[in-house]
Amino acid sequence: MAALIFTHAFPTVPIDATGAEICNMLDFYTFHLSLVRFITTELTRGYFLEHNEAKYTERRERVYTCLRIPKELEKLMTFGFFLCLDAFLYVFTLLPLRVILALLRLITLPCCGLSGSRLLQPAQVCDVLKGFIMVLCYSMMSYVDYSMMYHLIRGQSVIKLYIIYNMLEVADRLFSSFGQDILDALYWTATEPKEKKRAHIGVIPHFLMAVLYVFLHAILIMVQATTLNVAFNSHNKSLLTIMMSNNFVEIKGSVFKKFEKNNLFQMSNSDIKERFTNYILLLIVCLRNMEQFSWNPDHLWVLFPDVVMVIASEVAVDVVKHAFITKFNDISADVYGEYRASLAFDLVSSRQKNAYTDYSDSVSRRMGFIPLPLALLLIRVVTSSVKIQGSLSFMCVLLFYLGMITLKVLNSIVLLGTSCVFVKEANMEEKLSDPPPSVVSSRANSRAHRTKHFHTSPQQEPATDKGGISLAADNPPPPNMAETSDPILPKSDSDTFLTTPDEEDDDKIINADTGLEGDRLEHRTPKKDLLEIDRFTICGNRID
């Protein structure tokens, strides 16, 4: 009877089916209907994006930020490139004239009489030192055989050259990081006010250290240029491909790290310096190759695709790296406008009467770009590649020099006007009126306060910042500790930090007077802006 009923309901069920077979068939039809219903639901179901509007709006803004990164980054790179070009042209154009004027002052000083307390102004002393360093290093570079170095490097294997090139990049960053400190030590030793107690080893040892540094750094850049030249002249271009792929390895090492605005600023400065240096290296490679082919212009078109490929890979790596760093760290693309304003502030402040550093040195500290070794190498390559004979050749050299001076002046004028616009847009005009820090006055105040602090509490030591400079002068203790219950956190000088202290470091700052750790939530050291952090330090080669 059951079989007849189910046979009538389901014609596919046989008449003589048993009860177990009927149950199996029911399960089959139930599953079949459920599967159809599930597929129908999947095809017709809906959802509402507006229920999570904030999340999707944020994701859309991230996409827009990534799309804006190439434009904003290239604006910063272009501005930084012309800043480096201005400092680089200064070595060839205005520095020789300033050295000549300073030497003329020394020569004519006995005739004119001593009108002031100094034989030369501090800036003139620094110019003369730079000139002597360039002359001595050039005479030393004349004994270096470029052709022998080229054939020595060309005889090495591809993998060995790849390792050598990576080692040269690391060494170049280390040299740039420590080189400006050597030059600053020389300038300050030669120009600091004389005191009774001598706290340095002397001007001559510092001068010899600076000459040795510039010479070694120029040799290192020459090896880099030679390795790049070997890669260009290799038949299968395998070395050039491997060297270009090394740029993409940089993405892996930087994209997945935590970055703040100040750290990204350091990386941006380093990228500007690296790109400008690569342009000069490519120029040196083209000059050497054109010399080998008797300045045949047809050979320049042979080098052109490789040059474009190297530049394009560098630009692509920078764009991808900065796009994903800003994405992963929730940094807006407008931050690159702040970076431009900070670089513009350095340029405008160096033009003031109370400026405490030369602009080329400011660029060196900010970006890690030191123009002396690179300029020395370019002079060495040009003088060995171009033969000057006859009066017409000297006339061409003179016209070329006047053209470089014209380019330097026009570039400086345009940069200064553009920098003033950037500073005005960032509302930094009031910071230009702040006087530069006085080392002597701060040192005297620090000594006086240390003496007073020693008499009041001899068992307590003044707090020091990361640079080892006493902070007691900036934060004098209150006359009565019982009058206030809030602990006083030490403030650091704007020129002693290389980077912004992390939050972990802020939480661990110890009070200078009580010796107790401050409240982590209520007494946290405020973050410093870009101008207060690395105004007198090298920022281009250290990423924390």
XYZ file of C-alpha atoms in Angstrom:
544
model
C 0.000 0.000 0.000
C 2.828 2.466 0.885
C 4.572 1.658 -2.355
C 1.385 2.446 -4.301
C 0.929 5.770 -2.499
C 4.526 6.905 -3.120
C 4.361 5.587 -6.644
C 1.396 7.837 -7.263
C 3.201 10.829 -5.645
C 6.548 10.086 -7.204
C 6.214 8.271 -10.509
C 9.891 7.361 -10.586
C 9.502 5.090 -7.512
C 9.043 1.418 -8.528
C 5.878 -0.409 -7.337
C 7.703 -3.189 -5.552
C 10.015 -0.811 -3.606
C 10.662 -1.602 0.017
C 10.429 0.819 2.947
C 14.200 1.432 3.092
C 14.324 2.236 -0.604
C 11.435 4.656 -0.205
C 13.275 6.466 2.656
C 16.379 6.754 0.531
C 14.403 8.238 -2.307
C 12.772 10.723 0.077
C 16.198 11.786 1.333
C 17.363 12.230 -2.252
C 14.446 14.440 -3.217
C 14.753 16.436 0.015
C 18.459 17.060 -0.637
C 17.736 17.907 -4.252
C 15.114 20.469 -3.303
C 17.365 21.937 -0.573
C 20.284 22.303 -3.029
C 18.071 24.082 -5.534
C 16.773 26.382 -2.834
C 20.348 27.100 -1.647
C 21.575 27.916 -5.151
C 18.514 30.106 -5.730
C 19.175 31.955 -2.473
C 22.818 32.470 -3.363
C 21.845 33.915 -6.727
C 19.206 36.268 -5.384
C 20.368 37.277 -1.902
C 21.316 40.911 -1.226
C 23.236 43.010 1.288
C 23.474 46.672 2.261
C 26.865 48.434 2.050
C 25.505 51.550 3.732
C 25.331 49.656 7.011
C 29.156 49.898 7.140
C 29.559 53.259 5.482
C 32.598 54.391 7.503
C 34.623 51.301 6.635
C 33.984 51.482 2.908
C 34.609 55.231 2.840
C 37.960 54.661 4.492
C 38.876 51.993 1.941
C 37.939 54.320 -0.900
C 40.095 57.081 0.580
C 43.017 54.654 0.740
C 42.640 53.978 -2.958
C 42.546 57.706 -3.683
C 45.627 58.204 -1.517
C 47.546 55.540 -3.438
C 46.532 57.189 -6.698
C 47.732 60.580 -5.451
C 51.078 59.288 -4.220
C 52.884 59.321 -7.611
C 51.979 62.959 -8.236
C 52.763 64.213 -4.724
C 55.937 62.135 -4.472
C 57.285 63.375 -7.791
C 56.583 66.961 -6.718
C 58.741 66.385 -3.656
C 61.389 64.546 -5.676
C 61.547 67.317 -8.263
C 61.867 70.004 -5.616
C 64.519 68.000 -3.763
C 66.381 67.312 -7.009
C 66.769 71.013 -7.722
C 67.834 71.593 -4.113
C 70.614 69.018 -4.550
C 71.471 70.516 -7.943
C 71.779 73.944 -6.357
C 74.160 72.639 -3.690
C 76.079 70.654 -6.313
C 76.504 73.610 -8.681
C 77.645 75.740 -5.764
C 80.861 73.711 -5.583
C 81.715 74.490 -9.229
C 80.524 78.091 -9.492
C 80.350 80.221 -6.365
C 82.749 78.316 -4.112
C 85.862 79.072 -6.244
C 84.900 82.757 -6.365
C 84.367 82.879 -2.602
C 87.725 81.178 -2.020
C 89.440 83.735 -4.278
C 87.793 86.621 -2.420
C 88.858 85.193 0.939
C 92.461 84.737 -0.244
C 92.490 88.284 -1.631
C 91.399 89.515 1.774
C 94.287 87.680 3.379
C 96.752 89.070 0.841
C 95.535 92.673 1.069
C 95.082 92.607 4.844
C 98.596 93.987 5.650
C 97.951 96.905 3.291
C 94.473 97.712 4.558
C 95.165 97.062 8.233
C 93.288 94.891 10.687
C 89.813 96.400 10.942
C 88.224 93.701 13.037
C 89.006 91.004 15.533
C 89.064 88.260 12.893
C 91.318 87.839 9.906
C 88.509 86.085 8.073
C 84.850 85.659 8.796
C 83.717 82.141 9.804
C 82.027 81.584 6.446
C 85.212 82.595 4.628
C 87.278 80.222 6.743
C 84.941 77.367 5.847
C 85.142 78.289 2.159
C 88.938 78.310 2.222
C 88.977 74.932 3.956
C 86.627 73.485 1.335
C 88.820 74.867 -1.427
C 91.992 73.372 0.050
C 90.254 70.024 0.544
C 89.167 69.975 -3.100
C 92.639 70.888 -4.383
C 94.460 68.298 -2.260
C 91.960 65.537 -3.027
C 92.090 66.299 -6.749
C 95.868 66.024 -6.730
C 95.517 62.673 -4.947
C 92.830 61.493 -7.380
C 95.130 62.165 -10.333
C 97.175 59.121 -9.298
C 94.146 56.816 -9.523
C 93.959 55.017 -12.861
C 90.348 54.744 -13.974
C 91.122 52.389 -16.870
C 92.944 49.905 -14.658
C 90.064 49.959 -12.190
C 87.606 49.329 -15.032
C 89.450 46.264 -16.348
C 89.971 44.950 -12.820
C 86.246 45.097 -12.108
C 85.328 43.749 -15.539
C 87.348 40.610 -14.903
C 85.185 39.621 -11.932
C 82.198 37.325 -12.116
C 78.637 38.637 -12.250
C 77.618 37.418 -8.810
C 80.757 38.880 -7.277
C 80.060 42.262 -8.873
C 76.502 42.152 -7.572
C 77.776 41.577 -4.032
C 80.384 44.313 -4.455
C 77.745 46.783 -5.638
C 75.539 46.073 -2.625
C 78.509 46.526 -0.306
C 79.314 49.836 -2.012
C 75.773 51.109 -1.435
C 75.990 50.302 2.269
C 79.437 51.883 2.508
C 78.202 55.003 0.728
C 75.454 55.470 3.319
C 77.906 54.985 6.160
C 80.355 57.451 4.624
C 77.597 60.013 4.089
C 76.375 59.579 7.653
C 79.778 60.153 9.233
C 81.319 62.424 6.603
C 79.306 65.537 7.370
C 80.143 65.120 11.051
C 83.841 65.182 10.134
C 83.401 68.319 8.026
C 81.295 70.033 10.719
C 83.923 69.200 13.318
C 86.574 70.786 11.088
C 84.520 73.938 10.469
C 83.692 74.409 14.144
C 87.248 73.721 15.283
C 88.583 76.336 12.857
C 86.000 79.018 13.688
C 84.994 78.527 17.333
C 85.860 81.308 19.798
C 89.186 80.647 21.461
C 89.010 79.564 25.077
C 91.686 78.970 27.662
C 90.962 75.266 27.893
C 91.469 73.410 24.638
C 88.780 70.800 24.060
C 89.831 69.520 20.622
C 92.791 67.879 18.928
C 93.569 70.819 16.657
C 92.672 72.149 13.232
C 95.368 70.269 11.294
C 94.314 66.767 12.457
C 90.690 67.607 11.685
C 91.753 68.907 8.268
C 93.675 65.718 7.509
C 90.683 63.636 8.576
C 88.437 65.650 6.251
C 90.860 65.248 3.328
C 91.074 61.503 3.942
C 87.288 61.214 4.131
C 86.618 63.144 0.899
C 89.296 61.156 -0.940
C 88.014 57.767 0.239
C 84.390 58.695 -0.465
C 85.339 59.844 -3.971
C 87.153 56.540 -4.578
C 84.092 54.637 -3.385
C 81.799 56.550 -5.757
C 84.291 55.940 -8.561
C 84.082 52.185 -7.952
C 80.281 52.472 -8.031
C 80.410 54.327 -11.352
C 82.895 51.792 -12.754
C 80.687 48.862 -11.745
C 77.711 50.544 -13.391
C 79.817 51.157 -16.501
C 80.760 47.479 -16.635
C 77.059 46.578 -16.371
C 76.241 48.875 -19.288
C 78.993 47.419 -21.477
C 78.264 43.750 -20.720
C 77.015 41.802 -23.726
C 74.026 40.019 -22.183
C 73.078 42.859 -19.789
C 72.710 40.303 -17.011
C 74.604 42.408 -14.487
C 72.485 45.465 -15.265
C 69.315 43.422 -14.818
C 70.521 42.076 -11.477
C 71.480 45.563 -10.288
C 68.060 46.889 -11.260
C 66.333 44.018 -9.473
C 68.200 45.064 -6.349
C 65.960 48.142 -6.236
C 62.871 45.960 -5.953
C 64.426 44.123 -3.011
C 64.297 47.495 -1.264
C 60.498 47.301 -1.356
C 60.503 44.138 0.723
C 62.801 45.661 3.317
C 60.795 48.829 3.879
C 57.118 48.381 2.973
C 56.178 46.072 5.844
C 57.825 48.141 8.569
C 56.061 50.581 10.835
C 56.636 54.184 9.737
C 55.686 57.506 11.222
C 55.680 60.825 9.420
C 59.175 61.684 10.605
C 60.602 58.320 9.536
C 58.932 58.649 6.143
C 60.490 62.106 5.842
C 63.921 60.593 6.394
C 63.267 57.936 3.777
C 62.050 60.560 1.310
C 65.227 62.579 1.800
C 67.309 59.459 1.308
C 65.445 58.662 -1.908
C 66.032 62.192 -3.209
C 69.750 61.905 -2.521
C 69.923 58.433 -4.041
C 68.131 59.511 -7.206
C 70.334 62.562 -7.709
C 73.484 60.505 -7.119
C 72.311 57.944 -9.664
C 71.830 60.699 -12.236
C 75.407 61.874 -11.721
C 76.683 58.287 -11.937
C 74.808 57.814 -15.218
C 76.335 61.061 -16.491
C 79.818 59.772 -15.618
C 79.105 56.461 -17.366
C 77.954 58.285 -20.502
C 81.042 60.503 -20.504
C 83.393 57.538 -20.202
C 81.616 55.612 -22.950
C 81.494 58.592 -25.280
C 85.214 59.104 -24.784
C 85.933 55.482 -25.732
C 83.947 55.916 -28.976
C 85.586 59.260 -29.888
C 82.466 61.237 -28.965
C 80.390 59.622 -31.671
C 76.789 60.823 -31.149
C 75.416 57.588 -32.572
C 76.738 55.674 -29.570
C 74.652 57.893 -27.279
C 71.494 56.336 -28.725
C 72.916 52.926 -27.902
C 73.208 53.929 -24.237
C 69.869 55.721 -24.151
C 67.588 52.631 -23.652
C 69.694 51.379 -20.735
C 69.717 54.810 -19.106
C 65.930 55.106 -19.448
C 65.490 51.604 -18.050
C 67.575 52.392 -14.957
C 65.734 55.672 -14.302
C 62.315 54.097 -14.890
C 63.029 51.258 -12.469
C 64.168 53.739 -9.819
C 61.008 55.842 -10.205
C 58.743 52.767 -10.198
C 60.335 51.403 -7.036
C 59.978 54.736 -5.234
C 56.314 55.076 -6.221
C 55.384 51.538 -5.164
C 57.346 51.792 -1.930
C 55.835 55.085 -0.814
C 52.325 54.112 -1.949
C 52.230 51.003 0.212
C 54.030 52.623 3.161
C 51.375 55.342 3.298
C 48.636 52.703 2.882
C 49.829 50.402 5.661
C 50.540 53.273 8.088
C 47.436 55.400 7.342
C 49.469 58.415 6.238
C 47.818 60.982 4.003
C 49.345 62.047 0.695
C 49.273 65.648 1.952
C 52.284 64.837 4.120
C 54.569 65.299 1.120
C 53.479 68.920 0.997
C 54.688 69.261 4.588
C 57.999 67.727 3.592
C 58.398 70.258 0.799
C 57.604 73.058 3.219
C 60.237 71.781 5.659
C 62.910 71.661 2.942
C 61.827 75.107 1.758
C 62.144 76.399 5.323
C 65.778 75.253 5.406
C 66.494 77.156 2.208
C 64.771 80.364 3.319
C 66.338 80.306 6.788
C 69.832 79.879 5.297
C 69.384 83.198 3.471
C 68.782 85.158 6.668
C 71.386 87.359 8.324
C 71.315 85.274 11.494
C 71.717 81.964 9.638
C 73.968 79.535 11.495
C 74.894 77.282 8.574
C 75.483 77.362 4.853
C 72.714 76.083 2.632
C 74.827 73.339 1.037
C 75.710 72.037 4.493
C 72.038 72.201 5.486
C 71.127 70.029 2.499
C 73.935 67.648 3.435
C 72.622 67.227 6.952
C 68.988 66.986 5.909
C 69.389 64.546 3.008
C 72.757 62.958 3.645
C 73.967 64.394 0.326
C 77.578 65.639 0.523
C 78.507 67.324 -2.775
C 82.302 67.482 -2.313
C 83.198 63.833 -3.143
C 80.746 63.638 -6.038
C 81.942 66.963 -7.459
C 85.557 65.858 -7.088
C 84.886 62.664 -9.045
C 83.033 64.537 -11.798
C 85.917 67.005 -12.149
C 88.360 64.088 -12.354
C 86.329 62.327 -15.068
C 85.736 65.481 -17.123
C 89.389 66.564 -17.048
C 90.518 63.080 -18.092
C 87.879 62.734 -20.808
C 88.047 66.197 -22.375
C 91.337 67.477 -23.726
C 91.779 71.240 -23.637
C 94.215 72.550 -26.268
C 94.439 75.967 -27.848
C 92.848 79.307 -27.120
C 89.511 78.270 -28.592
C 89.225 75.425 -26.095
C 89.928 77.773 -23.206
C 87.304 80.153 -24.547
C 84.776 77.290 -24.655
C 85.640 76.359 -21.064
C 85.132 79.971 -19.982
C 81.758 80.150 -21.722
C 80.752 76.840 -20.158
C 81.714 78.149 -16.714
C 79.686 81.324 -17.246
C 76.759 79.173 -18.346
C 77.025 77.119 -15.151
C 77.038 80.308 -13.072
C 73.951 81.510 -14.934
C 72.222 78.183 -14.336
C 73.147 78.305 -10.648
C 71.828 81.841 -10.208
C 68.573 81.163 -12.052
C 68.039 77.928 -10.164
C 68.658 79.680 -6.834
C 66.240 82.490 -7.659
C 63.461 80.118 -8.722
C 64.042 77.878 -5.695
C 64.002 80.817 -3.306
C 60.740 82.147 -4.717
C 59.136 78.703 -4.676
C 60.365 78.092 -1.138
C 58.856 81.356 0.069
C 55.507 80.256 -1.377
C 55.736 76.872 0.362
C 56.691 78.464 3.683
C 53.828 80.937 3.444
C 51.317 78.211 2.603
C 52.496 76.188 5.616
C 52.243 79.245 7.941
C 55.904 79.050 8.992
C 56.755 82.750 8.675
C 56.805 83.294 12.421
C 59.408 80.537 12.859
C 61.812 82.412 10.604
C 62.070 85.184 13.187
C 63.278 82.785 15.895
C 66.974 83.358 16.635
C 69.352 80.452 16.024
C 70.502 78.529 19.083
C 73.586 79.978 20.704
C 76.022 77.284 21.721
C 78.075 79.506 24.002
C 75.110 80.948 25.874
C 73.460 77.574 26.321
C 76.748 76.126 27.540
C 77.190 78.943 30.060
C 73.627 78.610 31.303
C 74.047 74.873 31.598
C 77.232 75.240 33.637
C 75.656 77.814 35.931
C 72.608 75.686 36.488
C 74.680 72.567 37.111
C 76.578 74.461 39.795
C 73.343 75.630 41.414
C 71.800 72.191 41.150
C 74.853 70.624 42.725
C 74.567 72.871 45.771
C 70.854 72.215 46.208
C 70.845 68.431 45.775
C 74.318 66.909 45.442
C 73.031 63.329 45.115
C 70.949 64.043 42.017
C 72.388 64.231 38.519
C 70.929 66.377 35.735
C 68.959 64.535 33.104
C 70.499 64.075 29.724
C 68.912 63.548 26.392
C 69.926 61.052 23.746
C 72.739 63.263 22.500
C 74.337 63.481 25.907
C 73.620 67.199 26.349
C 72.522 68.427 29.737
C 68.876 69.292 29.961
C 68.951 70.942 33.350
C 69.231 74.402 31.833
C 66.013 73.947 29.896
C 64.028 72.697 32.924
C 65.090 74.325 36.180
C 63.652 72.598 39.228
C 60.904 74.390 41.120
C 61.993 76.139 44.309
C 59.741 73.961 46.427
C 58.845 70.440 45.351
C 55.922 70.348 47.761
C 54.153 73.177 45.922
C 53.413 71.066 42.844
C 52.447 67.469 42.454
C 52.959 67.171 38.688
C 56.324 65.762 37.684
C 58.327 67.851 35.256
C 59.496 65.992 32.185
C 62.756 67.041 30.581
C 62.630 68.737 27.222
C 65.263 68.096 24.606
C 67.043 70.517 22.336
C 65.798 70.617 18.775
C 69.204 69.749 17.348
C 70.015 66.694 19.415
C 67.345 64.259 18.193
C 67.854 62.428 14.969
C 64.340 61.045 14.946
C 61.203 61.502 16.899
C 61.274 59.384 20.059
C 58.940 56.423 19.938
C 56.027 56.033 22.282
C 57.897 53.400 24.281
C 60.718 55.873 24.825
C 58.257 58.575 25.805
C 56.739 56.296 28.430
C 60.096 55.532 29.995
C 61.327 59.091 30.490
C 62.449 59.526 34.054
C 61.868 62.702 35.960
C 65.127 64.602 36.528
C 64.244 65.823 39.995
C 62.198 63.081 41.617
C 63.744 60.040 39.959
C 60.235 58.596 39.483
C 58.693 57.532 36.205
C 56.043 59.982 35.011
C 52.461 59.017 34.393
C 52.303 57.350 30.988
C 48.919 58.735 30.089
C 48.944 62.214 31.569
C 52.603 63.259 31.197
C 53.708 62.035 27.797
C 56.327 64.018 25.916
C 54.632 65.800 23.024
C 55.556 64.831 19.479
C 57.855 67.242 17.695
C 57.262 68.530 14.214
C 59.712 68.178 11.362
C 61.468 71.485 11.978
C 62.133 70.758 15.646
C 63.532 67.280 15.153
C 66.284 67.155 12.584
C 67.210 70.682 11.732
C 70.926 70.180 12.314
C 71.327 66.460 11.783
C 71.664 64.013 8.943
C 68.234 62.566 8.270
C 68.649 60.792 4.982
C 70.396 57.630 6.026
C 68.823 56.360 9.210
C 65.414 54.773 9.408
C 64.335 53.741 12.883
